[in-house]
């Protein structure tokens, strides 16, 4: 898969580790995040990854900031994006199986890098279950059209 990755200054080191991990799993990455440590604005990166996923340039996305919250809020403002914060592996597979999330987010101040890798793997290996979940995802997406 082609995976868009974005981060702010708080998560530059974790982003590097996650890129290495994801590429080690055989995926391609597109780095939309900052590579520096100077304070910068997470909405920029949430939007970039959101647009890459919504346009089909990437199959899905990974966003990392201090908590994962701010950057996920920004991504969710892009039409077509379903992004949620995952701090555990159960949420990480259910967010795909039930919510068909196309981006996951997490916080470098909340989870360590080994947990972050487990979260990423759980999300990437999960599959959307469809059925009753499709109807609910459709209801979410319908909110954008009203
Ligand atoms: C940056 O200090 C911090 O606010 C940001 O990384 C993130 O946690 C916001 O939600």
CSV table of N, CA, C and O in Angstrom, one decimal, residues 20-108:
chain,number,residue,atom,x,y,z
A,20,UNK,N,10.3,3.7,8.8
A,20,UNK,CA,11.2,2.6,8.7
A,20,UNK,C,10.4,1.3,8.9
A,20,UNK,O,10.6,0.3,8.2
A,21,UNK,N,9.6,1.3,9.9
A,21,UNK,CA,8.8,0.1,10.3
A,21,UNK,C,7.8,-0.2,9.1
A,21,UNK,O,7.7,-1.4,8.7
A,22,UNK,N,7.1,0.8,8.7
A,22,UNK,CA,6.1,0.5,7.6
A,22,UNK,C,6.7,0.1,6.3
A,22,UNK,O,6.2,-0.8,5.6
A,23,UNK,N,7.9,0.7,6.0
A,23,UNK,CA,8.6,0.2,4.8
A,23,UNK,C,9.1,-1.2,4.9
A,23,UNK,O,9.1,-2.0,4.0
A,24,UNK,N,9.5,-1.5,6.2
A,24,UNK,CA,9.9,-2.9,6.5
A,24,UNK,C,8.8,-3.9,6.3
A,24,UNK,O,9.1,-5.1,6.0
A,25,UNK,N,7.6,-3.5,6.4
A,25,UNK,CA,6.4,-4.3,6.2
A,25,UNK,C,6.1,-4.5,4.7
A,25,UNK,O,5.2,-5.2,4.3
A,26,UNK,N,6.8,-3.7,3.9
A,26,UNK,CA,6.7,-3.8,2.4
A,26,UNK,C,5.8,-2.7,1.8
A,26,UNK,O,5.4,-2.8,0.7
A,27,UNK,N,5.5,-1.7,2.6
A,27,UNK,CA,4.6,-0.6,2.1
A,27,UNK,C,5.5,0.6,1.6
A,27,UNK,O,6.7,0.7,2.0
A,28,UNK,N,4.9,1.4,0.8
A,28,UNK,CA,5.5,2.6,0.3
A,28,UNK,C,5.0,3.8,1.2
A,28,UNK,O,3.9,3.8,1.5
A,29,UNK,N,5.9,4.7,1.5
A,29,UNK,CA,5.4,5.9,2.3
A,29,UNK,C,5.6,7.2,1.5
A,29,UNK,O,6.5,7.3,0.7
A,30,UNK,N,4.8,8.1,1.8
A,30,UNK,CA,5.0,9.5,1.3
A,30,UNK,C,5.0,10.4,2.6
A,30,UNK,O,4.1,10.4,3.4
A,31,UNK,N,6.1,11.1,2.7
A,31,UNK,CA,6.3,11.9,3.9
A,31,UNK,C,5.8,13.3,3.8
A,31,UNK,O,6.5,14.1,3.1
A,32,UNK,N,4.7,13.6,4.4
A,32,UNK,CA,4.2,15.0,4.3
A,32,UNK,C,4.5,15.8,5.6
A,32,UNK,O,4.1,16.9,5.7
A,33,UNK,N,5.2,15.2,6.5
A,33,UNK,CA,5.4,15.8,7.8
A,33,UNK,C,6.7,16.7,7.8
A,33,UNK,O,7.5,16.7,6.9
A,34,UNK,N,6.9,17.4,8.9
A,34,UNK,CA,8.1,18.1,9.1
A,34,UNK,C,9.2,17.2,9.5
A,34,UNK,O,9.0,16.1,10.1
A,35,UNK,N,10.4,17.5,9.0
A,35,UNK,CA,11.6,16.7,9.4
A,35,UNK,C,12.4,17.5,10.4
A,35,UNK,O,13.5,17.0,10.8
A,36,UNK,N,11.9,18.6,10.9
A,36,UNK,CA,12.6,19.4,11.9
A,36,UNK,C,12.0,19.3,13.3
A,36,UNK,O,11.1,18.6,13.5
A,37,UNK,N,12.6,20.1,14.2
A,37,UNK,CA,12.2,20.1,15.6
A,37,UNK,C,11.6,21.5,16.0
A,37,UNK,O,11.3,21.6,17.2
A,38,UNK,N,11.6,22.4,15.1
A,38,UNK,CA,11.1,23.7,15.4
A,38,UNK,C,9.6,23.7,15.5
A,38,UNK,O,9.0,23.1,14.7
A,39,UNK,N,9.1,24.4,16.5
A,39,UNK,CA,7.6,24.5,16.6
A,39,UNK,C,6.9,24.8,15.3
A,39,UNK,O,7.3,25.8,14.7
A,40,UNK,N,6.0,24.1,15.0
A,40,UNK,CA,5.2,24.3,13.7
A,40,UNK,C,3.7,23.9,14.0
A,40,UNK,O,3.4,23.4,15.0
A,41,UNK,N,2.9,24.1,12.9
A,41,UNK,CA,1.5,24.0,13.1
A,41,UNK,C,0.9,22.7,12.6
A,41,UNK,O,0.9,22.5,11.4
A,42,UNK,N,0.5,21.8,13.5
A,42,UNK,CA,0.0,20.5,13.1
A,42,UNK,C,-1.2,20.5,12.1
A,42,UNK,O,-1.3,19.6,11.3
A,43,UNK,N,-2.0,21.6,12.0
A,43,UNK,CA,-3.1,21.5,11.1
A,43,UNK,C,-2.6,21.4,9.6
A,43,UNK,O,-3.3,20.7,8.8
A,44,UNK,N,-1.4,22.0,9.3
A,44,UNK,CA,-0.9,21.9,8.0
A,44,UNK,C,-0.7,20.4,7.5
A,44,UNK,O,-1.0,20.1,6.4
A,45,UNK,N,-0.2,19.6,8.5
A,45,UNK,CA,0.2,18.3,8.1
A,45,UNK,C,-1.0,17.3,8.1
A,45,UNK,O,-1.1,16.4,7.3
A,46,UNK,N,-2.0,17.6,9.0
A,46,UNK,CA,-3.2,16.9,9.0
A,46,UNK,C,-4.0,17.1,7.7
A,46,UNK,O,-4.5,16.1,7.1
A,47,UNK,N,-4.0,18.3,7.2
A,47,UNK,CA,-4.7,18.6,6.0
A,47,UNK,C,-3.9,18.0,4.8
A,47,UNK,O,-4.6,17.4,3.9
A,48,UNK,N,-2.6,18.1,4.8
A,48,UNK,CA,-1.9,17.5,3.6
A,48,UNK,C,-2.1,16.0,3.5
A,48,UNK,O,-2.4,15.5,2.4
A,49,UNK,N,-2.0,15.3,4.6
A,49,UNK,CA,-2.3,13.8,4.6
A,49,UNK,C,-3.7,13.6,4.2
A,49,UNK,O,-4.0,12.7,3.4
A,50,UNK,N,-4.6,14.3,4.8
A,50,UNK,CA,-6.1,14.2,4.5
A,50,UNK,C,-6.3,14.3,3.0
A,50,UNK,O,-7.0,13.5,2.4
A,51,UNK,N,-5.7,15.3,2.4
A,51,UNK,CA,-5.9,15.6,1.0
A,51,UNK,C,-5.3,14.4,0.1
A,51,UNK,O,-5.9,14.0,-0.9
A,52,UNK,N,-4.2,14.0,0.5
A,52,UNK,CA,-3.5,12.9,-0.2
A,52,UNK,C,-4.3,11.6,-0.2
A,52,UNK,O,-4.5,10.9,-1.2
A,53,UNK,N,-5.0,11.3,1.0
A,53,UNK,CA,-5.8,10.1,1.1
A,53,UNK,C,-7.1,10.3,0.3
A,53,UNK,O,-7.6,9.5,-0.4
A,54,UNK,N,-7.7,11.5,0.5
A,54,UNK,CA,-9.0,11.8,-0.1
A,54,UNK,C,-8.9,11.8,-1.6
A,54,UNK,O,-9.8,11.3,-2.3
A,55,UNK,N,-7.8,12.2,-2.2
A,55,UNK,CA,-7.6,12.3,-3.6
A,55,UNK,C,-7.2,10.9,-4.2
A,55,UNK,O,-7.2,10.7,-5.4
A,56,UNK,N,-6.8,10.0,-3.4
A,56,UNK,CA,-6.4,8.7,-3.9
A,56,UNK,C,-4.9,8.6,-4.1
A,56,UNK,O,-4.3,7.6,-4.5
A,57,UNK,N,-4.2,9.7,-3.9
A,57,UNK,CA,-2.7,9.7,-4.0
A,57,UNK,C,-2.1,8.6,-3.1
A,57,UNK,O,-1.1,8.0,-3.4
A,58,UNK,N,-2.7,8.5,-1.9
A,58,UNK,CA,-2.3,7.5,-0.9
A,58,UNK,C,-3.5,6.6,-0.6
A,58,UNK,O,-4.6,7.0,-0.7
A,59,UNK,N,-3.2,5.4,-0.2
A,59,UNK,CA,-4.3,4.4,0.1
A,59,UNK,C,-4.8,4.7,1.5
A,59,UNK,O,-6.0,4.5,1.8
A,60,UNK,N,-4.0,5.1,2.4
A,60,UNK,CA,-4.4,5.5,3.8
A,60,UNK,C,-3.3,6.3,4.4
A,60,UNK,O,-2.3,6.6,3.7
A,61,UNK,N,-3.5,6.8,5.6
A,61,UNK,CA,-2.6,7.7,6.2
A,61,UNK,C,-2.3,7.4,7.7
A,61,UNK,O,-3.1,6.8,8.4
A,62,UNK,N,-1.2,7.9,8.1
A,62,UNK,CA,-0.8,7.9,9.6
A,62,UNK,C,-0.4,9.3,10.0
A,62,UNK,O,0.5,9.9,9.3
A,63,UNK,N,-0.9,9.7,11.1
A,63,UNK,CA,-0.6,11.1,11.6
A,63,UNK,C,-0.2,11.0,13.0
A,63,UNK,O,-0.7,10.3,13.8
A,64,UNK,N,0.9,11.8,13.3
A,64,UNK,CA,1.4,11.8,14.7
A,64,UNK,C,1.7,13.2,15.1
A,64,UNK,O,2.4,14.0,14.4
A,65,UNK,N,1.2,13.6,16.3
A,65,UNK,CA,1.6,14.8,16.9
A,65,UNK,C,1.8,14.5,18.4
A,65,UNK,O,2.1,13.4,18.7
A,66,UNK,N,1.7,15.5,19.3
A,66,UNK,CA,1.9,15.2,20.7
A,66,UNK,C,0.9,14.2,21.2
A,66,UNK,O,1.3,13.3,21.9
A,67,UNK,N,-0.4,14.5,21.0
A,67,UNK,CA,-1.5,13.6,21.5
A,67,UNK,C,-2.1,12.8,20.4
A,67,UNK,O,-2.9,11.9,20.7
A,68,UNK,N,-2.0,13.3,19.2
A,68,UNK,CA,-2.7,12.7,18.0
A,68,UNK,C,-4.0,13.4,17.8
A,68,UNK,O,-4.6,13.2,16.7
A,69,UNK,N,-4.4,14.2,18.7
A,69,UNK,CA,-5.8,14.8,18.6
A,69,UNK,C,-5.8,15.9,17.6
A,69,UNK,O,-6.7,16.0,16.7
A,70,UNK,N,-5.0,16.9,17.8
A,70,UNK,CA,-5.0,18.1,17.0
A,70,UNK,C,-4.9,17.8,15.5
A,70,UNK,O,-5.7,18.2,14.6
A,71,UNK,N,-3.9,16.9,15.2
A,71,UNK,CA,-3.7,16.6,13.8
A,71,UNK,C,-4.8,15.7,13.2
A,71,UNK,O,-5.1,15.9,12.0
A,72,UNK,N,-5.5,14.9,14.0
A,72,UNK,CA,-6.6,14.2,13.6
A,72,UNK,C,-7.8,15.1,13.3
A,72,UNK,O,-8.6,14.9,12.3
A,73,UNK,N,-8.0,16.1,14.2
A,73,UNK,CA,-9.1,17.0,14.0
A,73,UNK,C,-9.0,17.7,12.6
A,73,UNK,O,-9.9,17.9,11.9
A,74,UNK,N,-7.7,18.1,12.3
A,74,UNK,CA,-7.5,18.8,11.0
A,74,UNK,C,-7.8,17.9,9.9
A,74,UNK,O,-8.4,18.3,8.9
A,75,UNK,N,-7.3,16.6,9.9
A,75,UNK,CA,-7.5,15.7,8.8
A,75,UNK,C,-9.0,15.5,8.6
A,75,UNK,O,-9.5,15.3,7.5
A,76,UNK,N,-9.8,15.4,9.7
A,76,UNK,CA,-11.2,15.1,9.6
A,76,UNK,C,-12.0,16.3,8.9
A,76,UNK,O,-13.1,16.1,8.6
A,77,UNK,N,-11.4,17.4,8.8
A,77,UNK,CA,-12.0,18.5,8.1
A,77,UNK,C,-12.0,18.3,6.6
A,77,UNK,O,-12.7,19.0,5.8
A,78,UNK,N,-11.1,17.4,6.1
A,78,UNK,CA,-11.1,17.2,4.6
A,78,UNK,C,-12.2,16.2,4.3
A,78,UNK,O,-12.3,15.1,4.9
A,79,UNK,N,-12.9,16.5,3.3
A,79,UNK,CA,-14.1,15.7,2.8
A,79,UNK,C,-13.6,14.3,2.5
A,79,UNK,O,-12.6,14.1,1.7
A,80,UNK,N,-14.2,13.3,3.0
A,80,UNK,CA,-13.9,11.9,2.7
A,80,UNK,C,-13.0,11.3,3.7
A,80,UNK,O,-12.7,10.1,3.6
A,81,UNK,N,-12.5,12.0,4.7
A,81,UNK,CA,-11.6,11.5,5.7
A,81,UNK,C,-12.3,11.0,6.9
A,81,UNK,O,-13.2,11.6,7.5
A,82,UNK,N,-11.9,9.8,7.3
A,82,UNK,CA,-12.4,9.2,8.6
A,82,UNK,C,-11.1,8.9,9.4
A,82,UNK,O,-10.4,7.9,9.1
A,83,UNK,N,-10.8,9.8,10.3
A,83,UNK,CA,-9.5,9.6,11.1
A,83,UNK,C,-9.8,9.5,12.6
A,83,UNK,O,-10.7,10.3,13.0
A,84,UNK,N,-9.2,8.6,13.3
A,84,UNK,CA,-9.4,8.6,14.7
A,84,UNK,C,-8.1,8.3,15.4
A,84,UNK,O,-7.1,7.8,14.9
A,85,UNK,N,-8.1,8.7,16.7
A,85,UNK,CA,-6.9,8.6,17.5
A,85,UNK,C,-6.9,7.2,18.1
A,85,UNK,O,-7.9,6.7,18.7
A,86,UNK,N,-5.8,6.5,18.0
A,86,UNK,CA,-5.6,5.1,18.5
A,86,UNK,C,-4.5,5.1,19.5
A,86,UNK,O,-3.3,5.4,19.1
A,87,UNK,N,-4.7,4.7,20.7
A,87,UNK,CA,-3.6,4.6,21.7
A,87,UNK,C,-3.5,3.1,22.1
A,87,UNK,O,-2.7,2.8,23.1
A,88,UNK,N,-4.2,2.2,21.5
A,88,UNK,CA,-4.1,0.8,21.8
A,88,UNK,C,-4.4,0.0,20.6
A,88,UNK,O,-5.0,0.5,19.6
A,89,UNK,N,-4.0,-1.3,20.6
A,89,UNK,CA,-4.1,-2.1,19.4
A,89,UNK,C,-5.6,-2.5,19.1
A,89,UNK,O,-6.0,-2.8,18.0
A,90,UNK,N,-6.4,-2.6,20.2
A,90,UNK,CA,-7.8,-3.0,20.0
A,90,UNK,C,-8.5,-1.9,19.1
A,90,UNK,O,-9.2,-2.2,18.1
A,91,UNK,N,-8.3,-0.6,19.6
A,91,UNK,CA,-8.9,0.5,18.8
A,91,UNK,C,-8.3,0.4,17.3
A,91,UNK,O,-9.1,0.7,16.4
A,92,UNK,N,-7.1,0.1,17.2
A,92,UNK,CA,-6.4,0.2,15.9
A,92,UNK,C,-7.0,-0.8,14.9
A,92,UNK,O,-7.1,-0.5,13.8
A,93,UNK,N,-7.4,-2.0,15.4
A,93,UNK,CA,-8.0,-2.9,14.4
A,93,UNK,C,-9.5,-2.6,14.2
A,93,UNK,O,-10.0,-2.7,13.1
A,94,UNK,N,-10.1,-2.2,15.3
A,94,UNK,CA,-11.6,-1.9,15.2
A,94,UNK,C,-11.9,-0.7,14.4
A,94,UNK,O,-12.9,-0.6,13.8
A,95,UNK,N,-10.9,0.3,14.4
A,95,UNK,CA,-11.2,1.5,13.7
A,95,UNK,C,-11.2,1.2,12.2
A,95,UNK,O,-11.9,1.9,11.4
A,96,UNK,N,-10.5,0.1,11.8
A,96,UNK,CA,-10.6,-0.3,10.4
A,96,UNK,C,-11.8,-1.2,10.2
A,96,UNK,O,-12.6,-1.0,9.3
A,97,UNK,N,-12.0,-2.2,11.0
A,97,UNK,CA,-13.0,-3.2,10.9
A,97,UNK,C,-14.4,-2.6,10.9
A,97,UNK,O,-15.3,-3.0,10.2
A,98,UNK,N,-14.6,-1.7,11.9
A,98,UNK,CA,-16.0,-1.1,12.1
A,98,UNK,C,-16.1,0.2,11.4
A,98,UNK,O,-17.2,0.5,10.9
A,99,UNK,N,-15.1,1.1,11.5
A,99,UNK,CA,-15.3,2.5,11.0
A,99,UNK,C,-14.7,2.7,9.6
A,99,UNK,O,-14.8,3.8,9.1
A,100,UNK,N,-14.0,1.8,9.1
A,100,UNK,CA,-13.3,1.9,7.8
A,100,UNK,C,-12.5,3.2,7.8
A,100,UNK,O,-12.5,4.0,6.8
A,101,UNK,N,-11.8,3.5,8.9
A,101,UNK,CA,-11.0,4.7,9.0
A,101,UNK,C,-9.9,4.7,7.9
A,101,UNK,O,-9.3,3.6,7.7
A,102,UNK,N,-9.7,5.8,7.2
A,102,UNK,CA,-8.7,5.8,6.2
A,102,UNK,C,-7.4,6.5,6.7
A,102,UNK,O,-6.4,6.5,6.0
A,103,UNK,N,-7.4,7.0,7.9
A,103,UNK,CA,-6.2,7.6,8.5
A,103,UNK,C,-6.3,7.2,10.0
A,103,UNK,O,-7.4,7.3,10.6
A,104,UNK,N,-5.2,6.8,10.6
A,104,UNK,CA,-5.1,6.7,12.1
A,104,UNK,C,-4.1,7.8,12.6
A,104,UNK,O,-3.2,8.2,11.9
A,105,UNK,N,-4.4,8.2,13.8
A,105,UNK,CA,-3.5,9.1,14.5
A,105,UNK,C,-3.1,8.6,15.8
A,105,UNK,O,-3.9,7.8,16.4
A,106,UNK,N,-2.0,9.0,16.3
A,106,UNK,CA,-1.6,8.7,17.7
A,106,UNK,C,-0.6,9.8,18.2
A,106,UNK,O,-0.1,10.6,17.4
A,107,UNK,N,-0.4,9.8,19.5
A,107,UNK,CA,0.5,10.8,20.1
A,107,UNK,C,1.8,10.3,20.6
A,107,UNK,O,1.8,9.3,21.3
A,108,UNK,N,2.8,11.0,20.2
A,108,UNK,CA,4.2,10.6,20.7
A,108,UNK,C,4.3,10.8,22.2
A,108,UNK,O,5.2,10.2,22.8
